[in-house]
Amino acid sequence: MKILFLNGPNLNLLGTREPEIYGRTTLADIEATVRAEATKAGAAIDFRQSNVEGELVTWIQQSKGAFDVIVINAAAYTHTSVALRDAISATGVPTIEIHLSNVHAREEFRHKSLMAPVCKGQICGFGQESYLLGLQAALSLKPN
Ligand code: DQA
């Protein structure tokens, strides 16, 4: 199984960014943990981050036929991006939404996810563990 992990804006700053909310683990550390678990499970992952909305859209479009599942932490674009939602919907690759923090327990503008209706489900609030739970959810989906 091939799984594409996508990370949106400011997640490159993990480790130093608001550690009381997002923890002190870097995105590179999270990637290493996810990669090790995926390898044990016999899955191949690609792990990418971009601060640019259009780049994320392009990666989602290109995932069709190349990946079985997308696991995405779209960060702030979760709450604003019709373009990401449309890309997920148009591409049709099963997608799992993840967040480090519990977005529902935070500011009201974070309660709304534009992509949630076109995703298989949402995992949030478990810190870096959300990525491993996202991996487990991806592995539970049968390839098309
Ligand atoms: C986040 C939650 C978003 O609201 C925020 O904009 C982020 C990170 C999370 O992982 O908790 O950048 O997606």
mmCIF file of N, CA and C and ligand atoms in Angstrom:
data_model
loop_
_atom_site.group_PDB
_atom_site.id
_atom_site.type_symbol
_atom_site.label_atom_id
_atom_site.label_comp_id
_atom_site.label_asym_id
_atom_site.label_seq_id
_atom_site.Cartn_x
_atom_site.Cartn_y
_atom_site.Cartn_z
ATOM 1 N N MET A 1 0.837 -1.202 0.000
ATOM 2 C CA MET A 1 0.000 0.000 0.000
ATOM 3 C C MET A 1 0.875 1.256 0.000
ATOM 4 N N LYS A 2 0.464 2.265 -0.793
ATOM 5 C CA LYS A 2 1.239 3.510 -0.865
ATOM 6 C C LYS A 2 0.421 4.652 -0.263
ATOM 7 N N ILE A 3 1.015 5.313 0.707
ATOM 8 C CA ILE A 3 0.295 6.344 1.456
ATOM 9 C C ILE A 3 1.035 7.673 1.330
ATOM 10 N N LEU A 4 0.291 8.703 0.974
ATOM 11 C CA LEU A 4 0.865 10.044 0.851
ATOM 12 C C LEU A 4 0.488 10.881 2.072
ATOM 13 N N PHE A 5 1.489 11.302 2.834
ATOM 14 C CA PHE A 5 1.278 12.205 3.969
ATOM 15 C C PHE A 5 1.537 13.634 3.501
ATOM 16 N N LEU A 6 0.531 14.490 3.648
ATOM 17 C CA LEU A 6 0.678 15.894 3.263
ATOM 18 C C LEU A 6 0.539 16.798 4.483
ATOM 19 N N ASN A 7 1.402 17.791 4.548
ATOM 20 C CA ASN A 7 1.408 18.740 5.664
ATOM 21 C C ASN A 7 1.348 20.157 5.123
ATOM 22 N N GLY A 8 0.456 20.954 5.710
ATOM 23 C CA GLY A 8 0.250 22.320 5.247
ATOM 24 C C GLY A 8 1.115 23.348 5.956
ATOM 25 N N PRO A 9 0.705 24.620 5.860
ATOM 26 C CA PRO A 9 1.531 25.741 6.283
ATOM 27 C C PRO A 9 1.899 25.739 7.763
ATOM 28 N N ASN A 10 3.121 26.142 8.002
ATOM 29 C CA ASN A 10 3.692 26.333 9.343
ATOM 30 C C ASN A 10 4.051 25.034 10.065
ATOM 31 N N LEU A 11 3.706 23.903 9.469
ATOM 32 C CA LEU A 11 4.068 22.640 10.136
ATOM 33 C C LEU A 11 5.565 22.369 10.021
ATOM 34 N N ASN A 12 6.248 23.080 9.118
ATOM 35 C CA ASN A 12 7.718 23.001 9.075
ATOM 36 C C ASN A 12 8.340 23.613 10.333
ATOM 37 N N LEU A 13 7.543 24.362 11.092
ATOM 38 C CA LEU A 13 8.062 25.008 12.309
ATOM 39 C C LEU A 13 7.836 24.169 13.565
ATOM 40 N N LEU A 14 7.248 22.984 13.402
ATOM 41 C CA LEU A 14 6.991 22.140 14.580
ATOM 42 C C LEU A 14 8.286 21.909 15.352
ATOM 43 N N GLY A 15 8.157 21.917 16.668
ATOM 44 C CA GLY A 15 9.347 21.802 17.520
ATOM 45 C C GLY A 15 9.547 23.102 18.282
ATOM 46 N N THR A 16 9.391 24.216 17.530
ATOM 47 C CA THR A 16 9.550 25.536 18.171
ATOM 48 C C THR A 16 8.251 26.342 18.126
ATOM 49 N N ARG A 17 7.308 25.931 17.278
ATOM 50 C CA ARG A 17 6.068 26.684 17.105
ATOM 51 C C ARG A 17 5.081 26.368 18.232
ATOM 52 N N GLU A 18 4.726 27.362 19.043
ATOM 53 C CA GLU A 18 3.720 27.199 20.101
ATOM 54 C C GLU A 18 3.775 25.784 20.709
ATOM 55 N N PRO A 19 4.896 25.443 21.345
ATOM 56 C CA PRO A 19 5.062 24.061 21.829
ATOM 57 C C PRO A 19 4.012 23.628 22.853
ATOM 58 N N GLU A 20 3.402 24.621 23.544
ATOM 59 C CA GLU A 20 2.347 24.272 24.506
ATOM 60 C C GLU A 20 1.122 23.704 23.790
ATOM 61 N N ILE A 21 0.980 24.021 22.505
ATOM 62 C CA ILE A 21 -0.146 23.482 21.712
ATOM 63 C C ILE A 21 0.306 22.296 20.861
ATOM 64 N N TYR A 22 1.463 22.454 20.216
ATOM 65 C CA TYR A 22 1.859 21.468 19.207
ATOM 66 C C TYR A 22 2.993 20.532 19.628
ATOM 67 N N GLY A 23 3.510 20.730 20.847
ATOM 68 C CA GLY A 23 4.574 19.858 21.321
ATOM 69 C C GLY A 23 5.952 20.305 20.836
ATOM 70 N N ARG A 24 6.969 19.537 21.211
ATOM 71 C CA ARG A 24 8.352 19.906 20.879
ATOM 72 C C ARG A 24 8.965 18.988 19.818
ATOM 73 N N THR A 25 8.162 18.088 19.299
ATOM 74 C CA THR A 25 8.659 17.165 18.274
ATOM 75 C C THR A 25 8.671 17.856 16.915
ATOM 76 N N THR A 26 9.747 17.688 16.181
ATOM 77 C CA THR A 26 9.828 18.310 14.849
ATOM 78 C C THR A 26 9.082 17.453 13.823
ATOM 79 N N LEU A 27 8.793 18.074 12.682
ATOM 80 C CA LEU A 27 8.115 17.325 11.616
ATOM 81 C C LEU A 27 9.016 16.198 11.106
ATOM 82 N N ALA A 28 10.320 16.445 11.100
ATOM 83 C CA ALA A 28 11.264 15.400 10.665
ATOM 84 C C ALA A 28 11.206 14.195 11.612
ATOM 85 N N ASP A 29 11.086 14.464 12.914
ATOM 86 C CA ASP A 29 10.965 13.365 13.888
ATOM 87 C C ASP A 29 9.660 12.590 13.677
ATOM 88 N N ILE A 30 8.583 13.335 13.438
ATOM 89 C CA ILE A 30 7.288 12.681 13.183
ATOM 90 C C ILE A 30 7.395 11.815 11.936
ATOM 91 N N GLU A 31 8.014 12.369 10.902
ATOM 92 C CA GLU A 31 8.177 11.600 9.651
ATOM 93 C C GLU A 31 8.934 10.299 9.912
ATOM 94 N N ALA A 32 10.019 10.385 10.693
ATOM 95 C CA ALA A 32 10.837 9.185 10.960
ATOM 96 C C ALA A 32 10.009 8.119 11.692
ATOM 97 N N THR A 33 9.202 8.556 12.662
ATOM 98 C CA THR A 33 8.369 7.610 13.421
ATOM 99 C C THR A 33 7.325 6.959 12.513
ATOM 100 N N VAL A 34 6.669 7.791 11.699
ATOM 101 C CA VAL A 34 5.631 7.272 10.794
ATOM 102 C C VAL A 34 6.254 6.319 9.775
ATOM 103 N N ARG A 35 7.419 6.700 9.269
ATOM 104 C CA ARG A 35 8.089 5.873 8.252
ATOM 105 C C ARG A 35 8.454 4.498 8.829
ATOM 106 N N ALA A 36 8.951 4.491 10.069
ATOM 107 C CA ALA A 36 9.338 3.223 10.704
ATOM 108 C C ALA A 36 8.119 2.319 10.884
ATOM 109 N N GLU A 37 7.015 2.904 11.349
ATOM 110 C CA GLU A 37 5.793 2.106 11.556
ATOM 111 C C GLU A 37 5.238 1.609 10.231
ATOM 112 N N ALA A 38 5.275 2.464 9.219
ATOM 113 C CA ALA A 38 4.755 2.077 7.901
ATOM 114 C C ALA A 38 5.585 0.929 7.330
ATOM 115 N N THR A 39 6.890 1.017 7.479
ATOM 116 C CA THR A 39 7.784 -0.024 6.963
ATOM 117 C C THR A 39 7.459 -1.360 7.625
ATOM 118 N N LYS A 40 7.248 -1.325 8.962
ATOM 119 C CA LYS A 40 6.882 -2.556 9.693
ATOM 120 C C LYS A 40 5.607 -3.166 9.127
ATOM 121 N N ALA A 41 4.690 -2.282 8.711
ATOM 122 C CA ALA A 41 3.390 -2.745 8.200
ATOM 123 C C ALA A 41 3.448 -3.076 6.709
ATOM 124 N N GLY A 42 4.622 -2.882 6.103
ATOM 125 C CA GLY A 42 4.765 -3.211 4.676
ATOM 126 C C GLY A 42 4.197 -2.154 3.754
ATOM 127 N N ALA A 43 4.029 -0.943 4.270
ATOM 128 C CA ALA A 43 3.496 0.148 3.439
ATOM 129 C C ALA A 43 4.620 1.118 3.073
ATOM 130 N N ALA A 44 4.458 1.749 1.914
ATOM 131 C CA ALA A 44 5.424 2.765 1.481
ATOM 132 C C ALA A 44 4.799 4.138 1.674
ATOM 133 N N ILE A 45 5.562 5.067 2.234
ATOM 134 C CA ILE A 45 4.996 6.413 2.411
ATOM 135 C C ILE A 45 5.846 7.474 1.704
ATOM 136 N N ASP A 46 5.133 8.518 1.327
ATOM 137 C CA ASP A 46 5.778 9.737 0.872
ATOM 138 C C ASP A 46 5.314 10.796 1.867
ATOM 139 N N PHE A 47 6.217 11.645 2.342
ATOM 140 C CA PHE A 47 5.893 12.584 3.413
ATOM 141 C C PHE A 47 6.332 13.972 2.956
ATOM 142 N N ARG A 48 5.370 14.871 2.770
ATOM 143 C CA ARG A 48 5.682 16.189 2.190
ATOM 144 C C ARG A 48 5.056 17.319 2.995
ATOM 145 N N GLN A 49 5.694 18.473 2.914
ATOM 146 C CA GLN A 49 5.151 19.679 3.565
ATOM 147 C C GLN A 49 5.262 20.842 2.603
ATOM 148 N N SER A 50 4.234 21.704 2.599
ATOM 149 C CA SER A 50 4.326 22.933 1.818
ATOM 150 C C SER A 50 3.555 24.049 2.511
ATOM 151 N N ASN A 51 4.080 25.255 2.368
ATOM 152 C CA ASN A 51 3.366 26.444 2.848
ATOM 153 C C ASN A 51 2.490 27.037 1.753
ATOM 154 N N VAL A 52 2.511 26.406 0.580
ATOM 155 C CA VAL A 52 1.831 26.958 -0.597
ATOM 156 C C VAL A 52 0.594 26.121 -0.931
ATOM 157 N N GLU A 53 -0.552 26.757 -0.904
ATOM 158 C CA GLU A 53 -1.824 26.063 -1.145
ATOM 159 C C GLU A 53 -1.834 25.331 -2.492
ATOM 160 N N GLY A 54 -1.378 26.045 -3.548
ATOM 161 C CA GLY A 54 -1.409 25.459 -4.887
ATOM 162 C C GLY A 54 -0.528 24.224 -5.019
ATOM 163 N N GLU A 55 0.572 24.206 -4.281
ATOM 164 C CA GLU A 55 1.457 23.036 -4.326
ATOM 165 C C GLU A 55 0.754 21.821 -3.718
ATOM 166 N N LEU A 56 0.027 22.057 -2.634
ATOM 167 C CA LEU A 56 -0.729 20.962 -2.006
ATOM 168 C C LEU A 56 -1.815 20.465 -2.954
ATOM 169 N N VAL A 57 -2.477 21.407 -3.645
ATOM 170 C CA VAL A 57 -3.510 21.037 -4.629
ATOM 171 C C VAL A 57 -2.895 20.154 -5.718
ATOM 172 N N THR A 58 -1.741 20.564 -6.226
ATOM 173 C CA THR A 58 -1.070 19.793 -7.286
ATOM 174 C C THR A 58 -0.704 18.397 -6.790
ATOM 175 N N TRP A 59 -0.195 18.300 -5.584
ATOM 176 C CA TRP A 59 0.181 16.985 -5.045
ATOM 177 C C TRP A 59 -1.044 16.083 -4.896
ATOM 178 N N ILE A 60 -2.169 16.683 -4.467
ATOM 179 C CA ILE A 60 -3.405 15.879 -4.342
ATOM 180 C C ILE A 60 -3.833 15.391 -5.725
ATOM 181 N N GLN A 61 -3.796 16.294 -6.706
ATOM 182 C CA GLN A 61 -4.170 15.892 -8.075
ATOM 183 C C GLN A 61 -3.279 14.761 -8.590
ATOM 184 N N GLN A 62 -1.994 14.864 -8.318
ATOM 185 C CA GLN A 62 -1.034 13.870 -8.835
ATOM 186 C C GLN A 62 -1.106 12.534 -8.087
ATOM 187 N N SER A 63 -1.825 12.508 -6.965
ATOM 188 C CA SER A 63 -1.872 11.280 -6.157
ATOM 189 C C SER A 63 -2.735 10.196 -6.803
ATOM 190 N N LYS A 64 -3.619 10.604 -7.719
ATOM 191 C CA LYS A 64 -4.515 9.632 -8.370
ATOM 192 C C LYS A 64 -3.694 8.618 -9.161
ATOM 193 N N GLY A 65 -3.865 7.349 -8.827
ATOM 194 C CA GLY A 65 -3.119 6.291 -9.513
ATOM 195 C C GLY A 65 -1.734 6.056 -8.936
ATOM 196 N N ALA A 66 -1.244 7.002 -8.138
ATOM 197 C CA ALA A 66 0.102 6.870 -7.566
ATOM 198 C C ALA A 66 0.072 6.462 -6.092
ATOM 199 N N PHE A 67 -1.012 6.821 -5.396
ATOM 200 C CA PHE A 67 -1.144 6.493 -3.969
ATOM 201 C C PHE A 67 -2.524 5.894 -3.705
ATOM 202 N N ASP A 68 -2.588 5.028 -2.695
ATOM 203 C CA ASP A 68 -3.868 4.410 -2.326
ATOM 204 C C ASP A 68 -4.662 5.280 -1.371
ATOM 205 N N VAL A 69 -3.952 5.989 -0.510
ATOM 206 C CA VAL A 69 -4.599 6.808 0.522
ATOM 207 C C VAL A 69 -3.772 8.075 0.743
ATOM 208 N N ILE A 70 -4.467 9.165 1.063
ATOM 209 C CA ILE A 70 -3.799 10.401 1.507
ATOM 210 C C ILE A 70 -4.127 10.601 2.986
ATOM 211 N N VAL A 71 -3.117 10.946 3.771
ATOM 212 C CA VAL A 71 -3.325 11.397 5.147
ATOM 213 C C VAL A 71 -2.876 12.854 5.168
ATOM 214 N N ILE A 72 -3.779 13.757 5.513
ATOM 215 C CA ILE A 72 -3.439 15.183 5.389
ATOM 216 C C ILE A 72 -3.670 15.968 6.673
ATOM 217 N N ASN A 73 -2.632 16.698 7.076
ATOM 218 C CA ASN A 73 -2.787 17.756 8.061
ATOM 219 C C ASN A 73 -2.657 19.052 7.280
ATOM 220 N N ALA A 74 -3.790 19.591 6.885
ATOM 221 C CA ALA A 74 -3.783 20.786 6.029
ATOM 222 C C ALA A 74 -3.556 22.063 6.832
ATOM 223 N N ALA A 75 -3.377 21.908 8.151
ATOM 224 C CA ALA A 75 -3.118 23.058 9.032
ATOM 225 C C ALA A 75 -4.185 24.140 8.806
ATOM 226 N N ALA A 76 -3.780 25.397 8.682
ATOM 227 C CA ALA A 76 -4.771 26.481 8.591
ATOM 228 C C ALA A 76 -5.654 26.364 7.342
ATOM 229 N N TYR A 77 -5.132 25.748 6.276
ATOM 230 C CA TYR A 77 -5.945 25.602 5.059
ATOM 231 C C TYR A 77 -7.175 24.721 5.283
ATOM 232 N N THR A 78 -7.134 23.917 6.329
ATOM 233 C CA THR A 78 -8.306 23.106 6.697
ATOM 234 C C THR A 78 -9.555 23.965 6.787
ATOM 235 N N HIS A 79 -9.358 25.158 7.355
ATOM 236 C CA HIS A 79 -10.496 26.012 7.705
ATOM 237 C C HIS A 79 -10.845 27.022 6.622
ATOM 238 N N THR A 80 -10.022 27.072 5.564
ATOM 239 C CA THR A 80 -10.211 28.143 4.560
ATOM 240 C C THR A 80 -10.260 27.658 3.116
ATOM 241 N N SER A 81 -9.731 26.474 2.837
ATOM 242 C CA SER A 81 -9.415 26.161 1.437
ATOM 243 C C SER A 81 -10.478 25.332 0.705
ATOM 244 N N VAL A 82 -11.263 26.018 -0.097
ATOM 245 C CA VAL A 82 -12.185 25.326 -1.005
ATOM 246 C C VAL A 82 -11.370 24.554 -2.053
ATOM 247 N N ALA A 83 -10.216 25.111 -2.424
ATOM 248 C CA ALA A 83 -9.371 24.476 -3.454
ATOM 249 C C ALA A 83 -8.866 23.101 -3.010
ATOM 250 N N LEU A 84 -8.469 22.974 -1.757
ATOM 251 C CA LEU A 84 -8.007 21.658 -1.268
ATOM 252 C C LEU A 84 -9.176 20.680 -1.199
ATOM 253 N N ARG A 85 -10.301 21.162 -0.712
ATOM 254 C CA ARG A 85 -11.486 20.301 -0.649
ATOM 255 C C ARG A 85 -11.863 19.808 -2.048
ATOM 256 N N ASP A 86 -11.872 20.720 -3.011
ATOM 257 C CA ASP A 86 -12.249 20.340 -4.379
ATOM 258 C C ASP A 86 -11.243 19.357 -4.974
ATOM 259 N N ALA A 87 -9.968 19.530 -4.651
ATOM 260 C CA ALA A 87 -8.932 18.619 -5.166
ATOM 261 C C ALA A 87 -9.141 17.210 -4.615
ATOM 262 N N ILE A 88 -9.444 17.120 -3.317
ATOM 263 C CA ILE A 88 -9.691 15.804 -2.693
ATOM 264 C C ILE A 88 -10.901 15.155 -3.353
ATOM 265 N N SER A 89 -11.947 15.954 -3.505
ATOM 266 C CA SER A 89 -13.185 15.458 -4.090
ATOM 267 C C SER A 89 -12.979 15.037 -5.552
ATOM 268 N N ALA A 90 -12.267 15.854 -6.324
ATOM 269 C CA ALA A 90 -12.056 15.578 -7.749
ATOM 270 C C ALA A 90 -11.168 14.362 -7.962
ATOM 271 N N THR A 91 -10.162 14.213 -7.105
ATOM 272 C CA THR A 91 -9.184 13.143 -7.289
ATOM 273 C C THR A 91 -9.752 11.794 -6.862
ATOM 274 N N GLY A 92 -10.555 11.822 -5.816
ATOM 275 C CA GLY A 92 -11.221 10.593 -5.379
ATOM 276 C C GLY A 92 -10.341 9.624 -4.625
ATOM 277 N N VAL A 93 -9.118 10.019 -4.300
ATOM 278 C CA VAL A 93 -8.256 9.147 -3.483
ATOM 279 C C VAL A 93 -8.739 9.247 -2.030
ATOM 280 N N PRO A 94 -9.034 8.100 -1.384
ATOM 281 C CA PRO A 94 -9.520 8.149 -0.001
ATOM 282 C C PRO A 94 -8.566 8.965 0.873
ATOM 283 N N THR A 95 -9.125 9.909 1.621
ATOM 284 C CA THR A 95 -8.303 10.873 2.369
ATOM 285 C C THR A 95 -8.716 10.909 3.837
ATOM 286 N N ILE A 96 -7.712 10.934 4.696
ATOM 287 C CA ILE A 96 -7.936 10.990 6.142
ATOM 288 C C ILE A 96 -7.383 12.315 6.650
ATOM 289 N N GLU A 97 -8.222 13.055 7.350
ATOM 290 C CA GLU A 97 -7.826 14.365 7.888
ATOM 291 C C GLU A 97 -7.257 14.189 9.292
ATOM 292 N N ILE A 98 -6.099 14.768 9.532
ATOM 293 C CA ILE A 98 -5.525 14.677 10.880
ATOM 294 C C ILE A 98 -5.087 16.059 11.376
ATOM 295 N N HIS A 99 -5.069 16.198 12.706
ATOM 296 C CA HIS A 99 -4.541 17.398 13.372
ATOM 297 C C HIS A 99 -3.853 16.985 14.659
ATOM 298 N N LEU A 100 -2.810 17.707 14.993
ATOM 299 C CA LEU A 100 -2.136 17.472 16.271
ATOM 300 C C LEU A 100 -3.043 17.887 17.432
ATOM 301 N N SER A 101 -3.600 19.085 17.333
ATOM 302 C CA SER A 101 -4.418 19.621 18.419
ATOM 303 C C SER A 101 -5.881 19.235 18.225
ATOM 304 N N ASN A 102 -6.649 19.367 19.309
ATOM 305 C CA ASN A 102 -8.095 19.146 19.204
ATOM 306 C C ASN A 102 -8.723 20.444 18.719
ATOM 307 N N VAL A 103 -8.909 20.544 17.413
ATOM 308 C CA VAL A 103 -9.387 21.798 16.814
ATOM 309 C C VAL A 103 -10.765 22.200 17.356
ATOM 310 N N HIS A 104 -11.529 21.236 17.830
ATOM 311 C CA HIS A 104 -12.890 21.527 18.330
ATOM 312 C C HIS A 104 -12.867 22.151 19.720
ATOM 313 N N ALA A 105 -11.738 22.029 20.400
ATOM 314 C CA ALA A 105 -11.611 22.602 21.747
ATOM 315 C C ALA A 105 -10.895 23.957 21.699
ATOM 316 N N ARG A 106 -10.645 24.459 20.493
ATOM 317 C CA ARG A 106 -9.895 25.708 20.336
ATOM 318 C C ARG A 106 -10.813 26.826 19.812
ATOM 319 N N GLU A 107 -10.237 27.844 19.192
ATOM 320 C CA GLU A 107 -11.039 28.976 18.704
ATOM 321 C C GLU A 107 -12.131 28.483 17.752
ATOM 322 N N GLU A 108 -13.232 29.242 17.723
ATOM 323 C CA GLU A 108 -14.375 28.810 16.909
ATOM 324 C C GLU A 108 -14.029 28.649 15.424
ATOM 325 N N PHE A 109 -13.127 29.507 14.917
ATOM 326 C CA PHE A 109 -12.821 29.413 13.480
ATOM 327 C C PHE A 109 -12.134 28.101 13.124
ATOM 328 N N ARG A 110 -11.617 27.390 14.150
ATOM 329 C CA ARG A 110 -10.982 26.087 13.880
ATOM 330 C C ARG A 110 -11.980 24.926 13.940
ATOM 331 N N HIS A 111 -13.212 25.212 14.363
ATOM 332 C CA HIS A 111 -14.195 24.130 14.498
ATOM 333 C C HIS A 111 -14.672 23.634 13.144
ATOM 334 N N LYS A 112 -14.585 24.537 12.141
ATOM 335 C CA LYS A 112 -15.090 24.186 10.810
ATOM 336 C C LYS A 112 -13.937 23.675 9.942
ATOM 337 N N SER A 113 -14.119 22.473 9.396
ATOM 338 C CA SER A 113 -13.178 21.940 8.413
ATOM 339 C C SER A 113 -13.900 21.869 7.081
ATOM 340 N N LEU A 114 -13.375 22.579 6.084
ATOM 341 C CA LEU A 114 -14.004 22.542 4.760
ATOM 342 C C LEU A 114 -13.796 21.197 4.092
ATOM 343 N N MET A 115 -12.745 20.469 4.525
ATOM 344 C CA MET A 115 -12.451 19.194 3.856
ATOM 345 C C MET A 115 -13.097 17.980 4.529
ATOM 346 N N ALA A 116 -13.551 18.146 5.764
ATOM 347 C CA ALA A 116 -14.108 16.995 6.492
ATOM 348 C C ALA A 116 -15.203 16.247 5.708
ATOM 349 N N PRO A 117 -16.119 16.970 5.037
ATOM 350 C CA PRO A 117 -17.188 16.250 4.321
ATOM 351 C C PRO A 117 -16.697 15.378 3.162
ATOM 352 N N VAL A 118 -15.485 15.651 2.647
ATOM 353 C CA VAL A 118 -14.988 14.843 1.528
ATOM 354 C C VAL A 118 -13.877 13.876 1.980
ATOM 355 N N CYS A 119 -13.673 13.790 3.306
ATOM 356 C CA CYS A 119 -12.678 12.852 3.846
ATOM 357 C C CYS A 119 -13.380 11.632 4.427
ATOM 358 N N LYS A 120 -12.620 10.531 4.557
ATOM 359 C CA LYS A 120 -13.175 9.321 5.171
ATOM 360 C C LYS A 120 -13.471 9.577 6.636
ATOM 361 N N GLY A 121 -12.619 10.350 7.292
ATOM 362 C CA GLY A 121 -12.814 10.658 8.701
ATOM 363 C C GLY A 121 -11.743 11.607 9.175
ATOM 364 N N GLN A 122 -11.874 11.988 10.436
ATOM 365 C CA GLN A 122 -10.965 12.989 11.010
ATOM 366 C C GLN A 122 -10.375 12.478 12.324
ATOM 367 N N ILE A 123 -9.079 12.694 12.505
ATOM 368 C CA ILE A 123 -8.393 12.351 13.761
ATOM 369 C C ILE A 123 -7.767 13.638 14.276
ATOM 370 N N CYS A 124 -8.063 14.013 15.515
ATOM 371 C CA CYS A 124 -7.443 15.237 16.041
ATOM 372 C C CYS A 124 -7.299 15.154 17.543
ATOM 373 N N GLY A 125 -6.287 15.847 18.051
ATOM 374 C CA GLY A 125 -6.159 16.007 19.497
ATOM 375 C C GLY A 125 -5.169 15.084 20.170
ATOM 376 N N PHE A 126 -4.452 14.287 19.417
ATOM 377 C CA PHE A 126 -3.547 13.296 20.020
ATOM 378 C C PHE A 126 -2.067 13.649 19.830
ATOM 379 N N GLY A 127 -1.808 14.908 19.525
ATOM 380 C CA GLY A 127 -0.423 15.325 19.315
ATOM 381 C C GLY A 127 0.199 14.540 18.175
ATOM 382 N N GLN A 128 1.491 14.211 18.309
ATOM 383 C CA GLN A 128 2.172 13.495 17.222
ATOM 384 C C GLN A 128 1.557 12.126 16.966
ATOM 385 N N GLU A 129 0.883 11.582 17.995
ATOM 386 C CA GLU A 129 0.203 10.292 17.862
ATOM 387 C C GLU A 129 -0.891 10.348 16.780
ATOM 388 N N SER A 130 -1.419 11.540 16.518
ATOM 389 C CA SER A 130 -2.443 11.671 15.467
ATOM 390 C C SER A 130 -1.913 11.152 14.132
ATOM 391 N N TYR A 131 -0.601 11.317 13.901
ATOM 392 C CA TYR A 131 -0.014 10.833 12.646
ATOM 393 C C TYR A 131 -0.005 9.306 12.597
ATOM 394 N N LEU A 132 0.309 8.678 13.736
ATOM 395 C CA LEU A 132 0.322 7.205 13.765
ATOM 396 C C LEU A 132 -1.095 6.656 13.670
ATOM 397 N N LEU A 133 -2.041 7.364 14.298
ATOM 398 C CA LEU A 133 -3.440 6.946 14.178
ATOM 399 C C LEU A 133 -3.918 7.121 12.734
ATOM 400 N N GLY A 134 -3.426 8.191 12.090
ATOM 401 C CA GLY A 134 -3.740 8.396 10.669
ATOM 402 C C GLY A 134 -3.187 7.272 9.815
ATOM 403 N N LEU A 135 -1.974 6.832 10.159
ATOM 404 C CA LEU A 135 -1.375 5.696 9.443
ATOM 405 C C LEU A 135 -2.234 4.440 9.637
ATOM 406 N N GLN A 136 -2.635 4.184 10.891
ATOM 407 C CA GLN A 136 -3.469 3.002 11.165
ATOM 408 C C GLN A 136 -4.769 3.061 10.375
ATOM 409 N N ALA A 137 -5.378 4.247 10.343
ATOM 410 C CA ALA A 137 -6.636 4.415 9.591
ATOM 411 C C ALA A 137 -6.393 4.152 8.103
ATOM 412 N N ALA A 138 -5.265 4.657 7.594
ATOM 413 C CA ALA A 138 -4.944 4.442 6.172
ATOM 414 C C ALA A 138 -4.763 2.950 5.889
ATOM 415 N N LEU A 139 -4.054 2.252 6.787
ATOM 416 C CA LEU A 139 -3.797 0.817 6.585
ATOM 417 C C LEU A 139 -5.093 0.011 6.630
ATOM 418 N N SER A 140 -6.079 0.542 7.363
ATOM 419 C CA SER A 140 -7.353 -0.188 7.491
ATOM 420 C C SER A 140 -8.206 -0.092 6.227
ATOM 421 N N LEU A 141 -7.835 0.846 5.333
ATOM 422 C CA LEU A 141 -8.602 1.006 4.098
ATOM 423 C C LEU A 141 -8.038 0.078 3.041
ATOM 424 N N LYS A 142 -8.892 -0.653 2.409
ATOM 425 C CA LYS A 142 -8.445 -1.555 1.358
ATOM 426 C C LYS A 142 -8.097 -0.748 0.108
ATOM 427 N N PRO A 143 -6.966 -1.052 -0.541
ATOM 428 C CA PRO A 143 -6.662 -0.345 -1.800
ATOM 429 C C PRO A 143 -7.779 -0.589 -2.812
ATOM 430 N N ASN A 144 -8.055 0.458 -3.639
ATOM 431 C CA ASN A 144 -9.126 0.336 -4.655
ATOM 432 C C ASN A 144 -8.783 -0.734 -5.681
HETATM 433 C C1 DQA B 1 -3.471 22.073 13.076
HETATM 434 C C2 DQA B 1 -4.688 22.862 13.581
HETATM 435 C C3 DQA B 1 -4.969 24.067 12.707
HETATM 436 O O1 DQA B 1 -6.095 24.791 13.203
HETATM 437 C C4 DQA B 1 -3.774 25.004 12.688
HETATM 438 O O2 DQA B 1 -4.010 26.076 11.790
HETATM 439 C C5 DQA B 1 -2.498 24.299 12.379
HETATM 440 C C6 DQA B 1 -2.247 22.973 12.931
HETATM 441 C C7 DQA B 1 -3.081 20.917 14.029
HETATM 442 O O3 DQA B 1 -2.357 20.019 13.597
HETATM 443 O O4 DQA B 1 -3.474 20.925 15.207
HETATM 444 O O5 DQA B 1 -1.605 24.871 11.752
HETATM 445 O O6 DQA B 1 -3.800 21.507 11.818
#
